[in-house]
Coordinates of C-alpha atoms and ligand atoms in Angstrom, one line a residue:
X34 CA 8.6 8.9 -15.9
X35 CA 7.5 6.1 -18.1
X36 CA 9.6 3.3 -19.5
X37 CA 10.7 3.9 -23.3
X38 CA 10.6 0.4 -24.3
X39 CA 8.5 -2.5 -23.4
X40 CA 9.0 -4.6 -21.0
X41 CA 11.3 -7.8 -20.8
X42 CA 10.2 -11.3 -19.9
X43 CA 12.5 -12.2 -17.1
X44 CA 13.1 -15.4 -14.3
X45 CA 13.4 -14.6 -10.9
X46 CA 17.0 -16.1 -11.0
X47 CA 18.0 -13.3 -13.9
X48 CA 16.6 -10.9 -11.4
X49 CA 18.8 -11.6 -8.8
X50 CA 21.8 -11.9 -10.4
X51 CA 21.3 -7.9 -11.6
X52 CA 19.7 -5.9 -8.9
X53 CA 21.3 -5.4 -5.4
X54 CA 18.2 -5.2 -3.3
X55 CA 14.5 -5.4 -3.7
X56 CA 11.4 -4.1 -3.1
X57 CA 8.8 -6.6 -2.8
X58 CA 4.9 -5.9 -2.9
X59 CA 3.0 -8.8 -0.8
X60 CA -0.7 -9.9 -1.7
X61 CA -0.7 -10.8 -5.4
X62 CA 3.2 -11.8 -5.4
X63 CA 4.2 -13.1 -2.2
X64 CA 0.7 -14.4 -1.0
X65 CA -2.9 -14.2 -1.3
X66 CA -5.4 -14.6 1.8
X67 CA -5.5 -18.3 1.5
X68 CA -1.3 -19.4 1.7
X69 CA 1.9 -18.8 -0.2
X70 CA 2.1 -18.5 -4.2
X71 CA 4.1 -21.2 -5.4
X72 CA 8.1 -19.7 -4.8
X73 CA 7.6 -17.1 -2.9
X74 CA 9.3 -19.1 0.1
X75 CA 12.3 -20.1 -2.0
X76 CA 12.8 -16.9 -3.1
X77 CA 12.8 -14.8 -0.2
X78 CA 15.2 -18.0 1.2
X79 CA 17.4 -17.2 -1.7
X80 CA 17.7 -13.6 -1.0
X81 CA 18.6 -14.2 2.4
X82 CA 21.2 -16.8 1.2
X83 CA 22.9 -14.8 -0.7
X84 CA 22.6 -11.8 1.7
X85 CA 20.5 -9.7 -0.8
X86 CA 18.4 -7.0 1.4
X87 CA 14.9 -6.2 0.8
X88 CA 11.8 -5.0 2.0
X89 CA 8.0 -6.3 1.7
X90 CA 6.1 -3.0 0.6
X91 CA 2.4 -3.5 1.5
X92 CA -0.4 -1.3 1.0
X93 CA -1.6 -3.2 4.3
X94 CA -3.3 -0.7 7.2
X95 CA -5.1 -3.1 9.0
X96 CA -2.2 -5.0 10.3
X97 CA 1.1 -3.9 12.2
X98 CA 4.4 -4.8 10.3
X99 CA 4.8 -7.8 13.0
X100 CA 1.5 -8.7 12.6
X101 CA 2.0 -8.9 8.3
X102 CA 5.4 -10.8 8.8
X103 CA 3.8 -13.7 11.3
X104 CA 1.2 -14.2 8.8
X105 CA 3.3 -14.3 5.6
X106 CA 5.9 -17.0 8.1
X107 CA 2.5 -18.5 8.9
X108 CA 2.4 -19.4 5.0
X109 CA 5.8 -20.5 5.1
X110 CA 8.0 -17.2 4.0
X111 CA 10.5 -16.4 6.9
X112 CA 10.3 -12.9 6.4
X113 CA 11.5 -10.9 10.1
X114 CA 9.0 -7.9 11.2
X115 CA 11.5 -5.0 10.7
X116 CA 11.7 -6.3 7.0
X117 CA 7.7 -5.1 6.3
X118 CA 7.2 -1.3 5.5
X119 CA 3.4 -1.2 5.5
X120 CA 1.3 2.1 4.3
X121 CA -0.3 2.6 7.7
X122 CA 3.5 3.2 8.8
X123 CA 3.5 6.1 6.7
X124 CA 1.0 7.7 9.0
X125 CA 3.8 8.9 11.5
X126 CA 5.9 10.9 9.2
X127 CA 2.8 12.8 7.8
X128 CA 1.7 13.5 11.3
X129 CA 4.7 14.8 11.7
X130 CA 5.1 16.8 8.7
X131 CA 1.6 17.9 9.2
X132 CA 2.1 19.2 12.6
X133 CA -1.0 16.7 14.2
X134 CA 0.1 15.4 16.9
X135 CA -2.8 15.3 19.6
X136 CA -5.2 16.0 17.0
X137 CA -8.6 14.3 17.6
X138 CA -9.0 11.5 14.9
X139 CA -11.5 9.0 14.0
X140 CA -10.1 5.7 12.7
X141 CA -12.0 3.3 10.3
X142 CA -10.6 0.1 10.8
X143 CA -8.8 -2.7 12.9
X144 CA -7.2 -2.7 16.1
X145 CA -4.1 -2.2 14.3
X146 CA -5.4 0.4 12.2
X147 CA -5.9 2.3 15.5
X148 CA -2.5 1.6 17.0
X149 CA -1.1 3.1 13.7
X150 CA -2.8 6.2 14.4
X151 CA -2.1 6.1 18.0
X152 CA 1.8 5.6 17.4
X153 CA 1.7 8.7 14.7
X154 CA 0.6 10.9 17.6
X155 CA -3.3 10.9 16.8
X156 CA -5.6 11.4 19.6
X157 CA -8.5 8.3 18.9
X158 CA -12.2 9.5 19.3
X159 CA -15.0 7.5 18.9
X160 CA -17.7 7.8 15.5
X161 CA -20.3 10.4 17.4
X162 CA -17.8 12.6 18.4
X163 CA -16.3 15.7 16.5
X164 CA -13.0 14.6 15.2
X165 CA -10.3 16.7 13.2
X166 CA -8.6 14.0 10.7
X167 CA -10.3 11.1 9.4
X168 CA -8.3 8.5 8.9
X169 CA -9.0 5.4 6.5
X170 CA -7.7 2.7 7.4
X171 CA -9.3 -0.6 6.5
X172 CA -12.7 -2.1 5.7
X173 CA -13.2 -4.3 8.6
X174 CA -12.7 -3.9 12.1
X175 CA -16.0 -1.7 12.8
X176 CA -19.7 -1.4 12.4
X177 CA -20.0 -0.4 8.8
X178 CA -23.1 1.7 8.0
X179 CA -23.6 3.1 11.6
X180 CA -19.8 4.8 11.2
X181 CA -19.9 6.0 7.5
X182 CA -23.2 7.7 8.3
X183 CA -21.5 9.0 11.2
X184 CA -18.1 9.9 9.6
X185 CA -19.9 11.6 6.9
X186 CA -22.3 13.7 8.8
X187 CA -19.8 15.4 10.7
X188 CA -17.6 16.3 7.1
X189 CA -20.8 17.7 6.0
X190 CA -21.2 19.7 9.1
X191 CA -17.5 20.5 9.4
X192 CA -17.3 21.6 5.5
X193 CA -20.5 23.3 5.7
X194 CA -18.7 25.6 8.4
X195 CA -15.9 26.0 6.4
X196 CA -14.0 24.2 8.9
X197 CA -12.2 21.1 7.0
X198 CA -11.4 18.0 8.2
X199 CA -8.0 16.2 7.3
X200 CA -8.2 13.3 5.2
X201 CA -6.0 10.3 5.1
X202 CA -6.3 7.3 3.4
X203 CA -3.0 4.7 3.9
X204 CA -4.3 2.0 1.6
X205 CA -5.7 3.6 -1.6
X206 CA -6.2 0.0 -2.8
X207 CA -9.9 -0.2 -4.8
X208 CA -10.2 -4.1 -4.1
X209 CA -7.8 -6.9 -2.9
X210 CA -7.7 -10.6 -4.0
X211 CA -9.3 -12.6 -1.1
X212 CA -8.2 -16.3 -2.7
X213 CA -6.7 -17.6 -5.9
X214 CA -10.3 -16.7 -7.8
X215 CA -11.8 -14.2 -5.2
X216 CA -11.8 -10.6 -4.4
X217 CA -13.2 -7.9 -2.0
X218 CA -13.7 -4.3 -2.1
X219 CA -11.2 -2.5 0.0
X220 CA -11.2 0.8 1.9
X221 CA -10.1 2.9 -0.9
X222 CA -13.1 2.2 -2.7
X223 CA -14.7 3.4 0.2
X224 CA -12.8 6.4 0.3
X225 CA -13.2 7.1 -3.1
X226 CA -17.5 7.0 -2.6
X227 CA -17.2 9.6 0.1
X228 CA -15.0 11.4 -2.1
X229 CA -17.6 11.2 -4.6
X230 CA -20.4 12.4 -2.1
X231 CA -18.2 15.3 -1.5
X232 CA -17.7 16.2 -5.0
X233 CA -21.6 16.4 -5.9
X234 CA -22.1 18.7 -2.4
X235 CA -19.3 20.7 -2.8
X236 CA -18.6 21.3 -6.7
X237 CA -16.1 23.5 -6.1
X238 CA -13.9 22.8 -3.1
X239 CA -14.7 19.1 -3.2
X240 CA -11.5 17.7 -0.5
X241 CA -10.1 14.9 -1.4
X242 CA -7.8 12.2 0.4
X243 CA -4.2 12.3 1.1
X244 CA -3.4 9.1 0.0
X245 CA -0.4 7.8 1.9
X246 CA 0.4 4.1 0.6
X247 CA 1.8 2.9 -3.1
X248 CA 1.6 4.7 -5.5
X249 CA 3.0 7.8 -3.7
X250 CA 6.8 7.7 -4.0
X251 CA 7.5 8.7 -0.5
X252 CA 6.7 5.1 0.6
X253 CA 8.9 4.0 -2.4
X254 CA 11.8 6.0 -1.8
X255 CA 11.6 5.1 1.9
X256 CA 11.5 1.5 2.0
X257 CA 14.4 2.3 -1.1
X258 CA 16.6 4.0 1.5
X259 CA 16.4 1.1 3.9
X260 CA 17.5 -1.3 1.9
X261 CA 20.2 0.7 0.6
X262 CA 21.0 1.1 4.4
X263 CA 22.2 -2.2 4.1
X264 CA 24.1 -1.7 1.1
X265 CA 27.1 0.6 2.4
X266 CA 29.3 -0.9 0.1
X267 CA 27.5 -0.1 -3.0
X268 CA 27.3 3.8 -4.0
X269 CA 23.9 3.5 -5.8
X270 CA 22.4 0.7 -5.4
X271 CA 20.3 -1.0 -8.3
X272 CA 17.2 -1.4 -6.4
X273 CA 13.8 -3.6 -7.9
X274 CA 10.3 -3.4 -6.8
X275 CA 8.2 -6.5 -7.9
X276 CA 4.1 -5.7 -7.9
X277 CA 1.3 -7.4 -9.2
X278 CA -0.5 -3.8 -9.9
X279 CA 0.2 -1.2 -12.0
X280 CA -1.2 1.5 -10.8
X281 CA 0.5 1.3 -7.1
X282 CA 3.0 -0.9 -7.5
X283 CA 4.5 0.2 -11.0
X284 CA 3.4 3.5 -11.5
X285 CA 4.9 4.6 -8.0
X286 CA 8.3 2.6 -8.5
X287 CA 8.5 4.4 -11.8
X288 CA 7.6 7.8 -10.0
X289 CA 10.5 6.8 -7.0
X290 CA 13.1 6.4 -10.2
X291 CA 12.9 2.7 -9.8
X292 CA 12.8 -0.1 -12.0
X293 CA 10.2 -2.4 -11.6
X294 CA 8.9 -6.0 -12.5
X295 CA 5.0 -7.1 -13.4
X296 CA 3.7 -10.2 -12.0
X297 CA 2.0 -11.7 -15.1
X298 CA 1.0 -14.3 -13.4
X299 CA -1.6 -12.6 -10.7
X300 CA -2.7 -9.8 -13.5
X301 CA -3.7 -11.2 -16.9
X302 CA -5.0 -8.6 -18.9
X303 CA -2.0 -6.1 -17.8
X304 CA -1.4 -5.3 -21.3
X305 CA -4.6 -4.1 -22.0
X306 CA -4.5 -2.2 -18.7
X307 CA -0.8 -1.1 -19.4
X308 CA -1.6 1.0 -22.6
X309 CA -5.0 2.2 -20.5
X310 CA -2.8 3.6 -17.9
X311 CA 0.3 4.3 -19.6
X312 CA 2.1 2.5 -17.1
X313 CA 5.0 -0.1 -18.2
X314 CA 6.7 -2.3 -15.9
X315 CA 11.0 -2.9 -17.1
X316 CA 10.0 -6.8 -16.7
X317 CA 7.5 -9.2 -17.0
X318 CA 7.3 -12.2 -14.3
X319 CA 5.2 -15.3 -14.9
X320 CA 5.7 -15.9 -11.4
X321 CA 8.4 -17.1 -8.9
X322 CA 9.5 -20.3 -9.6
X323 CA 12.8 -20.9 -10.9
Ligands
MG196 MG1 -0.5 -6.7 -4.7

């Protein structure tokens, strides 16, 4: 579902006084690796003031919700662990749905990448054993080369037997802003080169990953239904994500039946990108300050 018209340039304050809750993507909006974006403290101070829920929606699956919330209050943002829905949290209702629980997994990632997979019900192996899910998680955390060699010479010997492995990737994000002018390639660019491997050995059934984080609507809809959890009052509850990327953040609030707001400010050329992608954010936001 894309937006009819285009977008409207709006003020955080205008935002506020129309939605009832809000969705609220972290790096690129909120912060960046090095602090706070000017604002971002206010504002989540002003939702709280005026008893407005929301939830911080992160494609994060290195880090634990508690361990995202002490480092955005660490910049200053008071925002309290149970308010973080993170994509490695979406781990546990696939597992579920998926009926893996016990299965042998090997994790690519941080400590926290692992406890994810641990508290879904995974079974955590180590690189140079079989494994029956591969699971994504982040790009730091282990020894790189020795494990993606590893990793992908049991795919090859599992597809090669016709015996697939699950693949999950919580954090599709390609790259991730390091600083203010800096970036890094992330895990789901890593993802997407085994992908490719895949695709030139196996034409025809190439696998690819389940991609668990924004843009899929299930993480949309359920950090949605949380905050409308705290809405009883309110039948349908006007809900807002705000996302510095159109392709998660946009696309999948679009997908969830949300509205949604661009941070100008963090992605310059998204007009260019917007009629590349055919993705169109409801509002425009040249940042947070009031
Ligand atoms: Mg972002």
């Amino acid at each position: 579902m894309q937006s009819d018209s285009a977008p409207v340039s709006s003020t955080v304050e205008q935002l506020v006084e129309t939605f009832d809750g809000f969705l609220i993507d972290a790096y690129g909006v909120l912060v960046h690796s090095d602090g706070a974006y000017p604002g971002a403290s206010a504002f989540v101070e002003r939702l709280d003031r005026r008893d407005v829920p929301y939830r911080v929606v992160t494609n994060d699956a290195s880090r634990l919700p508690s361990t995202c919330a002490e480092k955005y209050r660490s910049h200053g943002i008071a925002v309290p662990d149970d308010q973080v829905v993170t994509s490695g949290s979406m781990l546990t209702p696939y597992f579920e749905s998926h009926g893996l629980d016990g299965a042998s997994c090997l994790c690519l990632g941080t400590s926290d990448s692992h406890d994810y997979v641990d508290q879904a019900g995974g079974r955590l192996v180590d690189a140079d054993v079989p494994f029956d899910v591969l699971v994504m998680g982040d790009d730091a955390g282990f020894p790189f080369r020795e494990t993606v060699d590893q990793a992908l010479t049991h795919l090859f010997h599992r597809f090669d037997a016709d015996d697939p492995v699950d693949l999950l990737l919580p954090n599709p994000d390609q790259f991730f802003q390091r600083s203010t002018e800096d970036y890094g390639v992330a895990i789901g660019a890593i993802a997407a080169m085994f992908e490719s491997i895949l695709e030139d050995r196996y034409p025809d059934r190439a696998p690819t990953f389940e991609r668990l984080g924004k843009p899929n609507p299930t993480m949309f809809r359920h950090a949605a239904r949380r905050v409308a959890q705290e809405l009883p009052q309110v039948s349908n509850p006007d809900i807002l994500m705000i996302g510095d990327q159109l392709n998660t953040d946009i696309r999948g609030a679009e997908e969830a039946g949300l509205k949604s707001a661009l941070m100008t400010s963090s992605h310059k050329r998204w007009a260019e990108a917007s009629r590349a992608s055919g993705v169109t954010p409801d509002y425009l936001l040249d940042g947070l300050e009031t």
